[in-house]
Coordinates of C-alpha atoms in Angstrom, one line a residue:
X1 CA -34.0 -15.0 7.4
X2 CA -31.7 -17.5 5.8
X3 CA -28.4 -18.0 4.5
X4 CA -27.9 -20.1 1.7
X5 CA -24.4 -21.3 0.2
X6 CA -23.8 -21.1 -3.5
X7 CA -21.3 -23.9 -4.7
X8 CA -18.0 -23.1 -5.0
X9 CA -15.7 -22.2 -8.2
X10 CA -15.3 -25.7 -10.0
X11 CA -18.7 -25.9 -10.2
X12 CA -20.1 -22.9 -11.9
X13 CA -22.8 -24.1 -14.0
X14 CA -24.6 -25.5 -11.0
X15 CA -23.8 -21.9 -8.9
X16 CA -25.4 -20.1 -11.6
X17 CA -28.7 -22.4 -12.0
X18 CA -28.9 -22.6 -8.1
X19 CA -29.1 -18.6 -8.1
X20 CA -31.4 -18.6 -10.7
X21 CA -33.5 -20.7 -8.8
X22 CA -33.1 -19.2 -5.7
X23 CA -34.0 -15.8 -7.4
X24 CA -37.2 -16.9 -9.1
X25 CA -38.6 -17.4 -5.5
X26 CA -38.6 -13.7 -5.3
X27 CA -37.4 -13.8 -1.6
X28 CA -33.7 -13.0 -1.9
X29 CA -32.1 -9.9 -0.4
X30 CA -28.5 -10.2 -1.5
X31 CA -25.8 -11.9 -2.9
X32 CA -22.3 -11.5 -0.9
X33 CA -19.3 -12.9 -2.7
X34 CA -15.6 -12.4 -2.5
X35 CA -14.7 -11.5 -6.4
X36 CA -12.2 -13.7 -8.3
X37 CA -10.5 -15.0 -5.3
X38 CA -12.0 -17.0 -2.0
X39 CA -9.6 -16.5 0.9
X40 CA -10.4 -18.5 3.7
X41 CA -11.7 -21.3 1.2
X42 CA -8.3 -22.1 0.2
X43 CA -7.3 -19.3 -2.2
X44 CA -9.9 -20.8 -4.7
X45 CA -9.7 -18.7 -7.7
X46 CA -12.6 -18.4 -10.6
X47 CA -13.3 -16.4 -13.4
X48 CA -14.9 -13.2 -14.3
X49 CA -17.1 -14.4 -16.9
X50 CA -19.0 -16.7 -14.4
X51 CA -19.2 -13.8 -11.9
X52 CA -20.4 -11.5 -14.6
X53 CA -23.4 -14.0 -15.0
X54 CA -24.0 -14.2 -11.5
X55 CA -24.5 -10.5 -11.0
X56 CA -26.3 -10.5 -14.0
X57 CA -28.7 -12.6 -12.6
X58 CA -29.2 -10.6 -9.8
X59 CA -29.7 -7.5 -11.4
X60 CA -32.3 -9.3 -13.7
X61 CA -34.4 -10.0 -10.2
X62 CA -33.6 -6.9 -8.3
X63 CA -31.2 -8.8 -5.6
X64 CA -28.3 -6.6 -4.3
X65 CA -25.0 -7.8 -5.4
X66 CA -22.4 -7.0 -2.5
X67 CA -18.5 -7.5 -3.2
X68 CA -16.3 -8.4 -0.5
X69 CA -13.3 -6.6 -1.3
X70 CA -11.5 -6.7 2.0
X71 CA -8.9 -8.9 1.0
X72 CA -9.0 -8.2 -2.9
X73 CA -9.0 -4.5 -3.0
X74 CA -6.2 -2.3 -3.5
X75 CA -3.8 -3.7 -6.1
X76 CA -4.0 -7.2 -4.5
X77 CA -5.3 -9.1 -7.5
X78 CA -3.2 -7.1 -9.9
X79 CA -5.8 -4.3 -10.7
X80 CA -7.0 -1.7 -7.9
X81 CA -10.0 -3.9 -7.4
X82 CA -11.0 -7.4 -8.0
X83 CA -14.4 -5.9 -9.4
X84 CA -12.4 -4.0 -12.3
X85 CA -12.2 -7.4 -14.1
X86 CA -15.7 -7.3 -14.6
X87 CA -18.4 -5.7 -16.9
X88 CA -21.0 -6.3 -14.4
X89 CA -21.2 -4.0 -11.6
X90 CA -22.1 -4.7 -7.6
X91 CA -24.2 -2.3 -5.7
X92 CA -22.2 -2.6 -2.6
X93 CA -18.5 -3.1 -2.1
X94 CA -16.7 -3.5 1.5
X95 CA -13.6 -2.5 1.9
X96 CA -11.0 -2.9 4.6
X97 CA -7.2 -4.2 5.1
X98 CA -5.7 -2.5 2.2
X99 CA -7.4 0.8 2.8
X100 CA -4.9 1.7 5.4
X101 CA -2.0 -0.2 4.2
X102 CA -2.7 -2.2 7.2
X103 CA -1.4 0.0 9.5
X104 CA -5.0 1.2 11.2
X105 CA -8.4 -0.5 11.4
X106 CA -11.0 1.0 9.1
X107 CA -13.5 -0.4 7.2
X108 CA -15.8 1.5 4.4
X109 CA -18.7 0.1 2.7
X110 CA -19.7 1.9 -0.4
X111 CA -22.9 1.8 -2.3
X112 CA -24.6 2.9 -5.7
X113 CA -26.9 6.0 -5.7
X114 CA -30.3 3.9 -5.5
X115 CA -29.2 2.3 -2.4
X116 CA -27.9 5.4 -0.7
X117 CA -31.0 6.9 -1.8
X118 CA -33.2 4.2 0.1
X119 CA -31.9 5.6 3.3
X120 CA -32.1 9.4 2.5
X121 CA -35.0 10.9 4.4
X122 CA -36.3 12.8 6.9
X123 CA -38.1 9.9 8.1
X124 CA -36.2 8.6 11.3
X125 CA -38.1 4.9 10.6
X126 CA -35.7 4.7 7.4
X127 CA -32.4 5.4 9.3
X128 CA -29.8 3.1 8.8
X129 CA -29.0 2.2 12.6
X130 CA -25.5 0.8 12.2
X131 CA -22.1 2.5 13.3
X132 CA -19.2 1.5 15.4
X133 CA -17.3 3.2 18.2
X134 CA -14.2 4.1 15.7
X135 CA -16.5 4.8 12.6
X136 CA -14.9 7.5 10.5
X137 CA -11.5 7.6 12.9
X138 CA -9.7 11.1 11.4
X139 CA -6.6 9.4 12.7
X140 CA -7.2 5.9 10.3
X141 CA -8.6 8.3 7.4
X142 CA -5.5 10.4 7.3
X143 CA -3.3 7.0 7.1
X144 CA -5.9 5.7 4.4
X145 CA -5.5 8.7 2.4
X146 CA -1.6 8.2 2.8
X147 CA -1.7 4.5 1.7
X148 CA -3.9 5.7 -1.4
X149 CA -1.2 8.1 -2.2
X150 CA 1.5 5.4 -1.8
X151 CA -0.9 3.1 -4.0
X152 CA -0.8 5.4 -6.9
X153 CA 2.8 6.1 -7.2
X154 CA 4.5 4.5 -10.1
X155 CA 6.9 2.9 -7.9
X156 CA 4.1 1.0 -6.4
X157 CA 2.6 0.0 -9.7
X158 CA 6.1 -1.1 -10.6
X159 CA 6.5 -3.4 -7.5
X160 CA 2.9 -4.7 -7.9
X161 CA 4.1 -5.8 -11.6
X162 CA 7.6 -7.2 -10.5
X163 CA 5.9 -9.3 -7.6
X164 CA 3.1 -10.8 -10.0
X165 CA 5.8 -11.6 -12.6
X166 CA 7.9 -13.5 -9.8
X167 CA 4.7 -15.3 -8.6
X168 CA 4.2 -16.3 -12.3
X169 CA 7.5 -17.8 -12.5
X170 CA 7.6 -19.7 -9.5
X171 CA 4.2 -20.9 -10.1
X172 CA 5.4 -22.3 -13.2
X173 CA 8.2 -24.2 -11.4
X174 CA 6.2 -25.4 -8.6
X175 CA 3.2 -26.7 -10.5
X176 CA 3.1 -30.6 -11.2
X177 CA 6.2 -30.9 -8.8
X178 CA 5.6 -34.1 -6.4
X179 CA 4.1 -33.1 -3.0
X180 CA 1.8 -30.4 -4.9
X181 CA -1.7 -31.0 -5.4
X182 CA -2.6 -27.4 -7.0
X183 CA -1.2 -24.0 -7.5
X184 CA -3.7 -21.0 -7.8
X185 CA -2.3 -17.7 -8.9
X186 CA -3.8 -14.1 -9.0
X187 CA -2.0 -11.2 -9.2
X188 CA 0.3 -10.6 -6.1
X189 CA -1.3 -13.6 -4.4
X190 CA 0.1 -17.3 -4.9
X191 CA -1.8 -20.5 -2.9
X192 CA -0.1 -23.9 -2.9
X193 CA -2.3 -26.8 -2.1
X194 CA 0.1 -29.6 -0.7
X195 CA -0.7 -33.3 -1.5
X196 CA -2.4 -34.7 1.8
X197 CA -3.5 -38.6 2.5
X198 CA -6.9 -37.3 3.3
X199 CA -8.8 -34.8 1.2
X200 CA -7.6 -31.2 1.5
X201 CA -8.8 -29.4 5.0
X202 CA -8.6 -26.4 6.8
X203 CA -8.1 -28.4 10.1
X204 CA -4.9 -30.8 8.5
X205 CA -2.4 -32.1 10.6
X206 CA 0.0 -30.9 8.1
X207 CA -1.1 -27.1 9.2
X208 CA 1.2 -27.1 12.1
X209 CA 4.5 -28.8 10.6
X210 CA 4.2 -26.3 7.8
X211 CA 3.8 -23.1 10.4
X212 CA 6.7 -24.4 12.4
X213 CA 8.6 -24.9 9.4
X214 CA 8.1 -21.5 8.2
X215 CA 9.0 -19.9 11.5
X216 CA 12.3 -21.7 11.4
X217 CA 13.3 -19.8 8.4
X218 CA 12.4 -16.4 9.7
X219 CA 9.0 -16.5 7.8
X220 CA 5.6 -16.1 9.1
X221 CA 3.0 -17.4 7.0
X222 CA -1.0 -18.7 7.9
X223 CA -1.5 -21.9 6.6
X224 CA -5.1 -22.8 5.9
X225 CA -4.4 -26.6 6.6
X226 CA -2.8 -28.2 3.7
X227 CA -2.9 -25.2 1.7
X228 CA -0.4 -22.3 2.1
X229 CA -0.2 -18.7 0.4
X230 CA 2.1 -15.9 -0.3
X231 CA 0.1 -12.5 -0.4
X232 CA 3.5 -10.1 0.3
X233 CA 3.3 -6.5 1.0
X234 CA 4.3 -4.5 -2.3
X235 CA 7.6 -3.1 -0.6
X236 CA 8.9 -6.9 -0.6
X237 CA 12.1 -6.8 -2.3
X238 CA 13.5 -9.7 -4.8
X239 CA 15.3 -11.2 -1.8
X240 CA 12.7 -11.2 0.5
X241 CA 10.5 -13.0 -2.3
X242 CA 13.3 -15.6 -2.7
X243 CA 13.5 -16.2 0.9
X244 CA 9.4 -16.9 0.6
X245 CA 9.7 -19.3 -2.2
X246 CA 12.6 -21.3 -1.0
X247 CA 10.5 -21.9 2.3
X248 CA 7.8 -23.1 0.0
X249 CA 10.5 -25.5 -1.6
X250 CA 11.3 -26.9 1.9
X251 CA 7.7 -27.5 2.9
X252 CA 7.3 -29.2 -0.6
X253 CA 10.5 -31.6 0.5
X254 CA 8.9 -32.0 4.1
X255 CA 5.4 -33.1 2.6
X256 CA 7.4 -35.5 0.1
X257 CA 9.3 -36.8 3.2
X258 CA 6.1 -37.1 5.3
X259 CA 4.0 -39.1 2.5
X260 CA 7.0 -41.2 2.1
X261 CA 7.3 -42.3 5.8
X262 CA 3.5 -42.7 6.1

């Protein structure tokens, strides 16, 4: 078994060509992807159009298309699921995190009928031998149902729109400012890549300085090296959003001062 990475967004044509070449070999089992937003890769966004092409390639060659919506699901991208932006549909979807509103650990893997039926048999050799100690934990499932009810309420829909609009205004303000290399935005997620003498890296020494500055302002953020992101709970109010944005503004000033000293 081998795992092959398809090129990251920004090299869409290369990604499609590579997947087409791999698919033509006839020995590819699955294409696993985070739809439209790559989390730990640096909150990198890409378009539905290229993902539609990649999934279409999979369908033509009988390759399973598996969407990892652990981070992007349940309204995070502005729609219930990131795959709702697509015309092509995945064969399997992996869900967690937002499934219970982050209150309890619970994961779900959903599939299309043909995938389900492939394991539907009295033949024990076709059993899908996989499970966890807390699979279908009734307390976690109850939390999941309660979270879904809240997510469907008009007040939550309004909060999603409000946070997304606030992010858009802040992204427009900070884009192109000194110290800021790039700003990426999708729904309730905004990522800011700060300037660094070296190339962007998960191991950038800037990470610790950004983290400590945020803590001093009573904010817990998780910098990905010189990239920080804001992905707030949907109950976050405007004053709390302002606190987050002001923290990012202070981070930008820190980056500028750090560059000047260097």
